[in-house]
Coordinates of C-alpha atoms in Angstrom, one line a residue:
X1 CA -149.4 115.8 173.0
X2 CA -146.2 114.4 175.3
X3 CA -146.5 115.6 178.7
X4 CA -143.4 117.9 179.6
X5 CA -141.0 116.4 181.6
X6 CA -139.6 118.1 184.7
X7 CA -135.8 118.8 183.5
X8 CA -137.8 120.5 180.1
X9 CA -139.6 122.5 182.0
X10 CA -137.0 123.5 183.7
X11 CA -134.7 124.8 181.0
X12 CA -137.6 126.2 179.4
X13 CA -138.6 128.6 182.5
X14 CA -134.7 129.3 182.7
X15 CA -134.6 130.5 179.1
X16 CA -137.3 132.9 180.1
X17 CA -135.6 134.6 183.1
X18 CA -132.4 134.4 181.5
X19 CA -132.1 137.8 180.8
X20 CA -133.8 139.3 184.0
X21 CA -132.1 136.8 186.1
X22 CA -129.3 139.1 187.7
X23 CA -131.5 141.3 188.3
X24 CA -134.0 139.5 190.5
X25 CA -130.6 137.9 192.1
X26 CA -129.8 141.7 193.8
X27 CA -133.0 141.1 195.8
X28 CA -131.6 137.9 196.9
X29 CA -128.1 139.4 198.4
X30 CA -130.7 141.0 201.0
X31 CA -131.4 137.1 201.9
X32 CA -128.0 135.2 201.7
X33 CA -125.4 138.4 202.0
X34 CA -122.3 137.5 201.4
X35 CA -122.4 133.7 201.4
X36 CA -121.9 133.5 197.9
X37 CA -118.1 134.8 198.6
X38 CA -117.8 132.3 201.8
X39 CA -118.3 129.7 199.5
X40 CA -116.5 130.4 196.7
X41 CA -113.7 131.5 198.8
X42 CA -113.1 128.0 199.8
X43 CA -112.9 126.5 196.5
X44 CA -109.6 125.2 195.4
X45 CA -108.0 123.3 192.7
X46 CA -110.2 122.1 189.4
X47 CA -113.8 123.3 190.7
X48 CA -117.4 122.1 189.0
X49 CA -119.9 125.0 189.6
X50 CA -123.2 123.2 188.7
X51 CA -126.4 125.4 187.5
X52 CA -123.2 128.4 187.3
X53 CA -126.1 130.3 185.4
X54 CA -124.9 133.5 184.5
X55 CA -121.9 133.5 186.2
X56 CA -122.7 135.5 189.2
X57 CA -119.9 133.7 191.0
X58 CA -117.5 133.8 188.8
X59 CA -115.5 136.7 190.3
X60 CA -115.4 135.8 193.6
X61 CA -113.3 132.7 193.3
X62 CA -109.6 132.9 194.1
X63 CA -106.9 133.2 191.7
X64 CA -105.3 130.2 190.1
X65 CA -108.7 128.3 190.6
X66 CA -109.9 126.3 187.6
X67 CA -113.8 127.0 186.9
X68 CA -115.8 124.5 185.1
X69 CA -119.3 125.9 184.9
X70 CA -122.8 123.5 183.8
X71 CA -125.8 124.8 183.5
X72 CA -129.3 123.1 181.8
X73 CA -130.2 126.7 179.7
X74 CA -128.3 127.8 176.8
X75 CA -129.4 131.3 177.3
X76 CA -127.8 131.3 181.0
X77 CA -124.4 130.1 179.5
X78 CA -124.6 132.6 177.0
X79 CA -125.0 135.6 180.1
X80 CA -121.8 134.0 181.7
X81 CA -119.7 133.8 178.6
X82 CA -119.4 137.5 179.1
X83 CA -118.1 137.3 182.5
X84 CA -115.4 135.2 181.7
X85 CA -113.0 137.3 180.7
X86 CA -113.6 139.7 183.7
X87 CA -112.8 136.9 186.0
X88 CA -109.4 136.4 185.2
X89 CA -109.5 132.6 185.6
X90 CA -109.8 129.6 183.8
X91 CA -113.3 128.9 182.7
X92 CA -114.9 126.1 180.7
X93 CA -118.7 126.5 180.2
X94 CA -120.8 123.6 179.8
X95 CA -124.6 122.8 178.8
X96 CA -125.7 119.9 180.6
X97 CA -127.6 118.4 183.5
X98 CA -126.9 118.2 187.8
X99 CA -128.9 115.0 187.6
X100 CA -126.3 113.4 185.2
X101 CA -123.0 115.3 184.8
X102 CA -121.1 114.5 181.9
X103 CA -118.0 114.1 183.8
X104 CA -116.1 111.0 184.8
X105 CA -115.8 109.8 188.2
X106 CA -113.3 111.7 190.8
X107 CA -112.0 114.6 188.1
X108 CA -113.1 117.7 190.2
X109 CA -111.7 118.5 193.8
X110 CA -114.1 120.9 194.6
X111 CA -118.2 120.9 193.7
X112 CA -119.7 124.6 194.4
X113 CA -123.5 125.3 194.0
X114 CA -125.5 128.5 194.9
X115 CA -129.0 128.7 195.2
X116 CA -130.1 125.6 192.6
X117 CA -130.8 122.4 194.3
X118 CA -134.3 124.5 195.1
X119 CA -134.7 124.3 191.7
X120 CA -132.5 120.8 190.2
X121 CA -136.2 118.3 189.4
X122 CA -134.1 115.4 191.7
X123 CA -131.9 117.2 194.0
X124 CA -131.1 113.6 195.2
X125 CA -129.7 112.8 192.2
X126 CA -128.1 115.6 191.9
X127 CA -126.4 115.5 194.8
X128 CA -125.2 112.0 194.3
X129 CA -123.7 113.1 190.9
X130 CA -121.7 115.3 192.9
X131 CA -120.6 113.4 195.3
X132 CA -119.3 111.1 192.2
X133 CA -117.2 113.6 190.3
X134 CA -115.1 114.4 193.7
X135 CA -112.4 113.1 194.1
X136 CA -111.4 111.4 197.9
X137 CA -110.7 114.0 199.8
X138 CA -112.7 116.7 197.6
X139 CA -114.9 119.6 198.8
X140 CA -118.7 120.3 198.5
X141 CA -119.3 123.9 199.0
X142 CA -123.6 124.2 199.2
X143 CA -125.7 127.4 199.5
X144 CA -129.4 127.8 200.0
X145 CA -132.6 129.1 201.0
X146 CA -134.2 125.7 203.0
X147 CA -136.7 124.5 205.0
X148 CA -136.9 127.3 208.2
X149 CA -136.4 126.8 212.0
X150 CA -139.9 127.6 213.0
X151 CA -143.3 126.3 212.1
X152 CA -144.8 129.6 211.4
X153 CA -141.9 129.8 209.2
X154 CA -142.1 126.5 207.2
X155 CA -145.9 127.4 206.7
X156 CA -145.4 130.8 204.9
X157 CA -142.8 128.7 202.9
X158 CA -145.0 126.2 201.8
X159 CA -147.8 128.7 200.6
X160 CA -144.8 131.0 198.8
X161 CA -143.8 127.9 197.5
X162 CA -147.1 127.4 195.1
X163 CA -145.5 130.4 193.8
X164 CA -142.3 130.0 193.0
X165 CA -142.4 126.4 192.0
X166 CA -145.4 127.5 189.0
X167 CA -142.9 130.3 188.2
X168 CA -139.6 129.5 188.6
X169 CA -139.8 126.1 189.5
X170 CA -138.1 126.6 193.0
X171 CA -139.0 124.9 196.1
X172 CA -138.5 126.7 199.1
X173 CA -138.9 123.6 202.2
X174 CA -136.2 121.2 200.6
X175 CA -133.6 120.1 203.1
X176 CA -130.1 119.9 201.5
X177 CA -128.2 118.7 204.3
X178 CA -130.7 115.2 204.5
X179 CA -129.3 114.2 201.2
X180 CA -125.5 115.3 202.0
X181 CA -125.5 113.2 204.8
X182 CA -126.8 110.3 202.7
X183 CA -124.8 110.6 200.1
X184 CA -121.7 109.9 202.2
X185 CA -120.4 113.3 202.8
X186 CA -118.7 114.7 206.4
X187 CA -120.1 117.7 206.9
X188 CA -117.0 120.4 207.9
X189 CA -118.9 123.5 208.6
X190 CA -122.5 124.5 208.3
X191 CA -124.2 127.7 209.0
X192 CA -128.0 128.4 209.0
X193 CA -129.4 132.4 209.6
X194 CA -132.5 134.7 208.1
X195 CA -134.7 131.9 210.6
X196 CA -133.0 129.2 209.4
X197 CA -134.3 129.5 206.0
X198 CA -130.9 130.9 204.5
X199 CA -128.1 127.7 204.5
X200 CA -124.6 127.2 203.6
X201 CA -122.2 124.2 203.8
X202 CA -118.8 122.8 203.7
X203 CA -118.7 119.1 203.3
X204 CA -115.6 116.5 202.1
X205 CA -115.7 113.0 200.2
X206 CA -114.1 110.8 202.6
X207 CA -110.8 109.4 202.0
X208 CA -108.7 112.0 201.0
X209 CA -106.3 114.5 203.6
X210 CA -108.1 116.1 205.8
X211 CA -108.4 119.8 204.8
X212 CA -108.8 123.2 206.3
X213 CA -112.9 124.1 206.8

């Protein structure tokens, strides 16, 4: 039998909590609060959500904004097709990868993601590919739960994480900002709370006007 690679099983654990997703995510506004609106409220211009799952976000972007939404599961694209219309925006949903976006180089001025590179098999990669599809000048808008501040901290992480990772495949000590900064990024803003285990970002592609954090 082929072994299952890690983008397979992926999808196929997102298939599965497809339809309880939102519900697990009101547990998770206790953790983040309202970051998901302090990042979608800076998005501006043609904006890639990647992982947009079911579509959680899509409200809370501001009006006139242009929402292209990828996600690796089917069945979370399906969820989101039904928040569409609510949002009152215009949305394109796509099925596809982080690690490899079907998108051409510099077509998006702002990237968004909430709460997936835990999750994304190569967040490197990943975060790369974003850093690709921005244009100069563009906007990375990240969000979170990461390594935390304090060793106690970092070592009830690292048992939950045997956890999550054989149920959701979601890593819990992965450190987002490492791989913005080597990706090429200028980090704008960037605000760490819950013990540090809870972080959000603004970030810009250099070589474009500078813009308001």
């Amino acid at each position: 039998m082929d072994q299952e690679t890690p983008a397979r099983r992926v999808r196929r654990i997102w298939e599965r909590i497809a339809p309880s997703y939102d519900r697990w995510m009101r547990c998770d506004r206790l953790l983040v609060g309202d970051s998901r609106r302090w990042v979608c409220s800076r998005a501006s211009g043609r904006t890639l959500e990647v992982a947009v799952g079911t579509g959680l976000n899509l409200p809370l972007y501001p009006p006139g904004t242009e929402v292209v939404g990828l996600d690796l599961s089917r069945a979370m694209l399906e969820h989101a097709r039904g928040r569409t219309a609510r949002a009152g925006l215009r949305v394109q949903l796509v099925e596809g990868s982080a690690e490899r976006l079907p998108f051409a180089d510099a077509c998006f001025d702002t990237v968004v993601s909430t709460l997936a590179l835990c999750s994304v098999p190569d967040d490197r990669a990943a975060v790369a590919e974003m850093h690709r599809v921005l244009r100069p000048g563009g906007r990375l808008l990240l969000l979170d739960h990461v390594a935390g501040s304090g060793r106690a901290v970092r070592a009830a992480q690292r048992g939950l994480e045997r956890l999550t990772w054989r149920w959701c495949g979601d890593r819990m000590t992965r450190r987002p900002l490492d791989l913005v900064l080597a990706s090429g990024f200028t980090v704008e803003r960037r605000d760490r709370f819950r013990a540090g285990v809870v972080e959000r970002l603004s970030a810009t592609k250099p070589g474009g006007p500078a813009r308001e954090a």
